[in-house]
Short mmCIF file of C-alpha atoms in Angstrom, two decimals:
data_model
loop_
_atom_site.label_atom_id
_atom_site.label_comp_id
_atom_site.label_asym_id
_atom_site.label_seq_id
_atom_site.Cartn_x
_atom_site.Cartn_y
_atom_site.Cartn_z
CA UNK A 27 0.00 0.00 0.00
CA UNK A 28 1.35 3.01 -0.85
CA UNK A 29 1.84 5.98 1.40
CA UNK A 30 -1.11 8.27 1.33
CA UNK A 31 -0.96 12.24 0.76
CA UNK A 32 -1.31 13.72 4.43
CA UNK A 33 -2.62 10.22 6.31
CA UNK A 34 0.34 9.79 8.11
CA UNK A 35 2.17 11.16 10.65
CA UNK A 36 6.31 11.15 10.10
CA UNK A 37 8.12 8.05 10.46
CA UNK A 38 5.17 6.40 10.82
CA UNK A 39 5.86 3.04 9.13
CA UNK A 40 3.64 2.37 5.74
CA UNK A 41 1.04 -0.86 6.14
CA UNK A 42 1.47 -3.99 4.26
CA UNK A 43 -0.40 -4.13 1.29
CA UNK A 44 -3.63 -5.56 1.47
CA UNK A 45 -3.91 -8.12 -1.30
CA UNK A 46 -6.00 -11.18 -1.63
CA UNK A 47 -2.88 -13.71 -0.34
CA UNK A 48 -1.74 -11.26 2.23
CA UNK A 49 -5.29 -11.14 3.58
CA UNK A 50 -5.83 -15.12 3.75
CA UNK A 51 -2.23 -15.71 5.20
CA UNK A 52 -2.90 -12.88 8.29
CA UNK A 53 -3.39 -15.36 11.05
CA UNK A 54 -5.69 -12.09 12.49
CA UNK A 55 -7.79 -12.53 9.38
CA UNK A 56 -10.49 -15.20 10.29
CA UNK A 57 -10.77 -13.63 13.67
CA UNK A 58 -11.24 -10.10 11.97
CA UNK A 59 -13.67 -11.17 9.53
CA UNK A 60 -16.05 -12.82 12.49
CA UNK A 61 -16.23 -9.35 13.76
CA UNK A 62 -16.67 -7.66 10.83
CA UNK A 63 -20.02 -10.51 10.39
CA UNK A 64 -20.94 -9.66 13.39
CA UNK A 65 -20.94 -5.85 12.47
CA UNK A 66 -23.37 -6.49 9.60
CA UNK A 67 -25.81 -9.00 11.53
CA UNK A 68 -26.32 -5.85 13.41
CA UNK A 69 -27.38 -3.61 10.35
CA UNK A 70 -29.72 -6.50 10.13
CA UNK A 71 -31.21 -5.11 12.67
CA UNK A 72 -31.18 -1.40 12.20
CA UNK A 73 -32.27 -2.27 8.12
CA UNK A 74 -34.52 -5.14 8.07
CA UNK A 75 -36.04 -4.45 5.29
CA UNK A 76 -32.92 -4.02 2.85
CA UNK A 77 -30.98 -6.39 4.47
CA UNK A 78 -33.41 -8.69 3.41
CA UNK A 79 -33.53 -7.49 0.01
CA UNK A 80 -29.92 -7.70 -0.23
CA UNK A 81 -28.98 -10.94 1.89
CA UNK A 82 -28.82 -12.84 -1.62
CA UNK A 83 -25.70 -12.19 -3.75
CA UNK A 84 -27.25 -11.16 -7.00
CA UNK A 85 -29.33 -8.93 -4.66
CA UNK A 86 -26.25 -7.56 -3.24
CA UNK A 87 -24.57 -7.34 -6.97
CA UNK A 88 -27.52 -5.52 -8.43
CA UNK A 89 -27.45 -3.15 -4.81
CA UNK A 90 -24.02 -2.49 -5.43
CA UNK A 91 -24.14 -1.86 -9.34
CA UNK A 92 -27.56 0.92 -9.32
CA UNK A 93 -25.57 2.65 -6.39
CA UNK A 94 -22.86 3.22 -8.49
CA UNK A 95 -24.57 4.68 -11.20
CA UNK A 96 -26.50 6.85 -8.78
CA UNK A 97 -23.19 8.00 -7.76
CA UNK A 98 -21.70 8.58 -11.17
CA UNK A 99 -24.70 10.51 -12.92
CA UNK A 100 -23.94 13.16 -14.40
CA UNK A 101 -27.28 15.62 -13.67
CA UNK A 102 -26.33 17.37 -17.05
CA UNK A 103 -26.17 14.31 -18.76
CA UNK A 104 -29.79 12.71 -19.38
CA UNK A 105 -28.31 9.57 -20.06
CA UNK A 106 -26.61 8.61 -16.76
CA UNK A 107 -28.03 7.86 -13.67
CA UNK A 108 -30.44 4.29 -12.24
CA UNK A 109 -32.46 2.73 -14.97
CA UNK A 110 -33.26 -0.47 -15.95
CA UNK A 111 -31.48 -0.18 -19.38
CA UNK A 112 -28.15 1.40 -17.66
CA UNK A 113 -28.18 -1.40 -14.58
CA UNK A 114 -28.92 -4.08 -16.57
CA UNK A 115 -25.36 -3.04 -19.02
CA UNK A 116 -23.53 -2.87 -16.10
CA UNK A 117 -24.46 -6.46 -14.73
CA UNK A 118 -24.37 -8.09 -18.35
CA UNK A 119 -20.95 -8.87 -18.26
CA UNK A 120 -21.76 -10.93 -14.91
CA UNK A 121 -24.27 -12.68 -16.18
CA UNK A 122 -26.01 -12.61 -13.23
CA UNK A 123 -29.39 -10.88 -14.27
CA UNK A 124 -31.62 -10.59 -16.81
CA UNK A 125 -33.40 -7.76 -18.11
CA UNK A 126 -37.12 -8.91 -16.30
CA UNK A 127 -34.58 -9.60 -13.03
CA UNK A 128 -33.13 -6.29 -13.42
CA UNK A 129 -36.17 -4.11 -13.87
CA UNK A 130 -38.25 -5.94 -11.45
CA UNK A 131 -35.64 -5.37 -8.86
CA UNK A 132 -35.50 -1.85 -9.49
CA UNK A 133 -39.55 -2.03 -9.31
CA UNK A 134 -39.26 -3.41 -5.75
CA UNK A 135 -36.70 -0.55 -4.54
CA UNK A 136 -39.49 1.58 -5.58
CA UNK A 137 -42.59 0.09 -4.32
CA UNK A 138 -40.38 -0.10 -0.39
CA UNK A 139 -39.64 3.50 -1.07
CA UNK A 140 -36.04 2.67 -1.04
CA UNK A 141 -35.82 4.21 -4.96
CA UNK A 142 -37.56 7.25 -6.11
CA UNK A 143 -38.24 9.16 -9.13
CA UNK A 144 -34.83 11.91 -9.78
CA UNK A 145 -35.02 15.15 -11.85
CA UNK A 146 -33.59 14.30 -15.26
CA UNK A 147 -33.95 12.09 -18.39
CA UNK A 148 -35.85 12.80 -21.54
CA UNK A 149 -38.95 11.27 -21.35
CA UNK A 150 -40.58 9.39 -18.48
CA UNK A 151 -39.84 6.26 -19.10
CA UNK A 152 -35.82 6.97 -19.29
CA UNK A 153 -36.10 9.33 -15.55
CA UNK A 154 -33.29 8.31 -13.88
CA UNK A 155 -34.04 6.91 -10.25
CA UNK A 156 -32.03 7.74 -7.03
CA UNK A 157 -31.82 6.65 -3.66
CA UNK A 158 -34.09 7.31 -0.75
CA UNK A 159 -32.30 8.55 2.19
CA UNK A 160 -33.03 5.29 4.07
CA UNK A 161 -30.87 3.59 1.58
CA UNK A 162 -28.16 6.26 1.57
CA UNK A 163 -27.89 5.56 5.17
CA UNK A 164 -27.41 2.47 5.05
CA UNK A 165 -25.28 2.12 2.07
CA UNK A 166 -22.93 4.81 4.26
CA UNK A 167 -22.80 2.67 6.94
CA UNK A 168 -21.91 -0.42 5.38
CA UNK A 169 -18.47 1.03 3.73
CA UNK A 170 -18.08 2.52 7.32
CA UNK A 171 -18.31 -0.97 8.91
CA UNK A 172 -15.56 -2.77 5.46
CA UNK A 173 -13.39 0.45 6.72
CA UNK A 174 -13.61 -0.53 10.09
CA UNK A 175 -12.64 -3.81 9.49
CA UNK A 176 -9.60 -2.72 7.43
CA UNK A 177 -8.16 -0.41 10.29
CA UNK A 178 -8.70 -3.76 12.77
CA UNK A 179 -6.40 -5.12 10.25
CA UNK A 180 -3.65 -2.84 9.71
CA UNK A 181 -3.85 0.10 12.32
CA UNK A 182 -5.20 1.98 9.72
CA UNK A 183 -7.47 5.38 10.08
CA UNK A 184 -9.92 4.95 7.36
CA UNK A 185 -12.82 5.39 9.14
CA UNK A 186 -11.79 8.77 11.01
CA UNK A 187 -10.75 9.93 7.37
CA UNK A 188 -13.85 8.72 6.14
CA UNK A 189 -15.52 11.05 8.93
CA UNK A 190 -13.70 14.34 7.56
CA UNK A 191 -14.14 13.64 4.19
CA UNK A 192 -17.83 11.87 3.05
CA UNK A 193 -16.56 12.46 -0.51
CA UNK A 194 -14.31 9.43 -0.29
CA UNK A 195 -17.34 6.94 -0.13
CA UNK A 196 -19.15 8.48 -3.20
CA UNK A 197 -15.31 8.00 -5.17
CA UNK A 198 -14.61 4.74 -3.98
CA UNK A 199 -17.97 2.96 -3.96
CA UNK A 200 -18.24 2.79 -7.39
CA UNK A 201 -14.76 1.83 -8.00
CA UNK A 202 -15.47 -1.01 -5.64
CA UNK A 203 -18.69 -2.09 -7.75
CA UNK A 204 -17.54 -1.98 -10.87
CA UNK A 205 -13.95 -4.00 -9.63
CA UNK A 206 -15.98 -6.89 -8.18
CA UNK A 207 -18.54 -6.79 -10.69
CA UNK A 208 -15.90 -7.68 -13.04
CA UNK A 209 -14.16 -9.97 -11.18
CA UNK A 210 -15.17 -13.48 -11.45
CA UNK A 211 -13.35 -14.67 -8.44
CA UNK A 212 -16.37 -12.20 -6.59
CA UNK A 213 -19.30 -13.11 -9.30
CA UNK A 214 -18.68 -16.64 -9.05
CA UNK A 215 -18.65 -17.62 -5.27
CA UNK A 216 -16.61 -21.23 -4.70
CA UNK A 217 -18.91 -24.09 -4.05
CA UNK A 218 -19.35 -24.15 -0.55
CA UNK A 219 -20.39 -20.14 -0.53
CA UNK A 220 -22.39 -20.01 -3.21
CA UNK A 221 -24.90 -22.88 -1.06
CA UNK A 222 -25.97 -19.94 0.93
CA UNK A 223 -24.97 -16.78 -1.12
CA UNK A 224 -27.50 -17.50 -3.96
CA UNK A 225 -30.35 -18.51 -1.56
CA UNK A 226 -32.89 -16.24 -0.27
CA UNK A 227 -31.01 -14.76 2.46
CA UNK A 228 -28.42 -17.11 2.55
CA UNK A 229 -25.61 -14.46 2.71
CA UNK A 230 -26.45 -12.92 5.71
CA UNK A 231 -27.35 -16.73 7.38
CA UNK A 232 -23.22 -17.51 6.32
CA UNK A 233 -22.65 -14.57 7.66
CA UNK A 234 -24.02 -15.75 11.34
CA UNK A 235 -22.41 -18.54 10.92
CA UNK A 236 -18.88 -17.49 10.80
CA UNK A 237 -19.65 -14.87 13.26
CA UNK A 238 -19.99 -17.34 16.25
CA UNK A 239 -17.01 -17.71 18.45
CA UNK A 240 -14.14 -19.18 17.11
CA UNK A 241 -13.02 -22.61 18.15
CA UNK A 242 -10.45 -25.38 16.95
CA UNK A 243 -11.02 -27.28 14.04
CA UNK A 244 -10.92 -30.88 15.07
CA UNK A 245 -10.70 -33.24 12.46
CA UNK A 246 -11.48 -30.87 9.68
CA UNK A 247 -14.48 -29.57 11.50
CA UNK A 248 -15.35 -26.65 13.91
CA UNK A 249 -18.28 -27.30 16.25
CA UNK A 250 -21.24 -24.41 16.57
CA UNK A 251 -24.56 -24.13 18.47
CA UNK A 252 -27.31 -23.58 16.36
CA UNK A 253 -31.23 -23.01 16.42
CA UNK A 254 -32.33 -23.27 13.28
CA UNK A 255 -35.87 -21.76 14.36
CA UNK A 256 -34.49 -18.71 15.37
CA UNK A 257 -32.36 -18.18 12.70
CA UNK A 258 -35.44 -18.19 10.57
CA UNK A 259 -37.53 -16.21 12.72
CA UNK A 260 -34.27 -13.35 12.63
CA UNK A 261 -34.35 -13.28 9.24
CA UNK A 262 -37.97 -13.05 8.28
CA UNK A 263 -37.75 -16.30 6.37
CA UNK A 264 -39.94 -19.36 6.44
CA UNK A 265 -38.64 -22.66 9.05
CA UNK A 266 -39.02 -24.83 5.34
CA UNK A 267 -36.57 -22.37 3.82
CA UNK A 268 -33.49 -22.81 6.24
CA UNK A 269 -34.09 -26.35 6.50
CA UNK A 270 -33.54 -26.72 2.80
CA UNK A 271 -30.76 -24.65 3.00
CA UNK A 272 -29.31 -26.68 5.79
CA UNK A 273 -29.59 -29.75 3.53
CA UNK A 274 -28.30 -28.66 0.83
CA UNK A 275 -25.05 -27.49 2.49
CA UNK A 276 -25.24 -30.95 4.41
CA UNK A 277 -25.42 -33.25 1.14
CA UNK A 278 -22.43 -31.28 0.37
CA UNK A 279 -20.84 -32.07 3.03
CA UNK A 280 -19.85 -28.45 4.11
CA UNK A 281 -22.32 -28.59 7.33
CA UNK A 282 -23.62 -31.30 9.59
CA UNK A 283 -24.50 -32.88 13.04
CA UNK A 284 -22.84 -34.71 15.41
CA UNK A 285 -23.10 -38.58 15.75
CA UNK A 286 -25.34 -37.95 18.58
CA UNK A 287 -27.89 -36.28 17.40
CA UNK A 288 -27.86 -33.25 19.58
CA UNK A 289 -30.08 -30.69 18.49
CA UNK A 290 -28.66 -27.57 17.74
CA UNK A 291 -25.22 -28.91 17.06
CA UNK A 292 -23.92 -29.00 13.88
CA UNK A 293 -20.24 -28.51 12.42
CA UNK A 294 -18.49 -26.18 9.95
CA UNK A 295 -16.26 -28.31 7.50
CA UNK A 296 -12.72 -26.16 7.25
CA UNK A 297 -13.19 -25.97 3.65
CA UNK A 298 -16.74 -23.39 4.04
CA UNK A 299 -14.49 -21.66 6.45
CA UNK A 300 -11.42 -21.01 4.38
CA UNK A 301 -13.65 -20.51 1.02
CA UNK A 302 -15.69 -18.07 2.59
CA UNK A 303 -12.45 -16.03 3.79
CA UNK A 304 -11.23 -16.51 0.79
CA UNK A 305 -14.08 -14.70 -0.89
CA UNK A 306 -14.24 -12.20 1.66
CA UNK A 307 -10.25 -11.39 1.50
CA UNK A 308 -11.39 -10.45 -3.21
CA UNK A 309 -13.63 -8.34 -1.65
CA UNK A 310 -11.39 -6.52 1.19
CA UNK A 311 -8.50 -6.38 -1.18
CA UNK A 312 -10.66 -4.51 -3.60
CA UNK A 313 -12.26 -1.99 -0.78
CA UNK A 314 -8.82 -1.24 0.50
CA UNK A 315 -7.53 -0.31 -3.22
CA UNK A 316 -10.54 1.50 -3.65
CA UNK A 317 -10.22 3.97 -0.55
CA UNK A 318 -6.52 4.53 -1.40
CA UNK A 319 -7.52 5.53 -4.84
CA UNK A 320 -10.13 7.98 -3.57
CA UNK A 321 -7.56 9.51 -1.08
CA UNK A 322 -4.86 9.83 -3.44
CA UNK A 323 -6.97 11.04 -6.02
CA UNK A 324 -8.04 14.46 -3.89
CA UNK A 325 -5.71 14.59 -1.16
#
């Protein structure tokens, strides 16, 4: 990582760069990352309603994508801004949504008041949309909560320079969007991720998951405590849901119970937990290039 324009005092030593193998071979990583989960459960709770929407990964890709075009409109320029047309060019190249998928999503931001009409476009049918300020908020915090989990890892102070200057967030975020979105290590989640990250919040039920307290892996496995019930009644989602969601990640053999039979007690296989920080370490590598970018680029 380079050294950033005014973000560090003298003689302060620079902070290893935070790539993709640097992340998964920081032995404060995994710990780091349960934190960071634990962080975003608790947006689940302060944004039910979008976390929901959003708890899916081509949710979350599609989130991700319109915000960036919100952020990179041009109000001059009638052909810039949300649409259906303009979101569903940017996620082509993922392959991850049709048009219908695309333009009903952006119909469902609107009917939860999380979209709204913008000033702008030539006729009605090409008016831009924008975000609500519920969303804003929430999109705010959640680069607020990746930052925080950056400084855990380095020492860094992106989230106090994130506090002076709100203008980083609207530079990086779509830098970060686009970089993912184009990044098939991110698009295309390894097996045992992409159980839960393409189910009807399955991302944010992985995400509780690796957010319990970490223990030793014995045999390959790590041992967790876990009520199925209330995981669905957290999440707003049906009992039949998680239960299928269970199995499938069970046939796998990524999750399962103990010979026993205990209720409640199942087991992480070390593969879903290395995958899944894996995944998360694209993602962090790409948010920490993004910030630096948006520093350097108005210091």
């Amino acid at each position: 990582m380079q050294r950033l324009a005014g973000t560090e005092e003298a003689g302060r030593k620079t902070p290893p760069t935070l790539t993709v193998d640097a992340l998964v071979q920081n032995p404060q990583f995994l710990e780091v990352l349960q934190a960071g989960a634990r962080t975003l459960i608790s947006m689940n709770d302060l944004f039910p309603r979008i976390a929901r929407l959003v708890a899916a990964h081509q949710r979350w890709m599609l989130t991700q994508a319109a915000y960036a075009l919100h952020l990179e409109r041009d109000p001059n320029d009638a052909d810039s801004g949300i649409t259906a047309a303009r979101l569903l060019k940017v996620m082509r190249e993922t392959g991850a949504a049709s048009r219908n998928t695309a333009t009903a999503f952006l119909a469902e931001l609107v009917a939860y008041k999380l979209l709204r009409p913008a000033n702008g476009g030539r006729t009605k049918r090409t008016r831009p949309l924008e975000p609500t300020e519920i969303s804003e908020n929430a999109m705010r915090l959640w680069f607020k909560t990746q930052m925080s989990t950056l400084d855990l890892l380095d020492g860094g102070s992106r989230v106090r320079r994130l506090e002076t200057d709100p203008g980083i967030f609207e530079r990086a975020q779509p830098r970060v969007a686009r970089r993912l979105l184009s990044d098939p290590r991110w698009t295309q989640p390894p097996e045992s991720v992409a159980i839960f990250v393409w189910s009807e919040s399955g991302g944010v039920i992985l995400d509780d998951l690796m957010a319990r307290p970490p223990t030793l892996a014995v045999h390959g496995k790590v041992w967790v405590d876990v009520s199925l019930a209330r995981l669905a009644e957290r999440y707003l989602i049906s009992n039949t849901h998680i239960r299928r969601l269970f199995a499938r990640a069970e046939a796998a053999d990524f999750i399962g119970k103990g010979d026993d039979g205990a209720r409640g007690r199942f087991w992480l296989s070390s593969r879903l937990i290395e995958e899944y920080a894996s995944w998360e370490a694209v993602k962090f590598e790409a948010l920490a290039d993004a910030f630096d970018q948006s520093v350097v680029a108005y210091p």
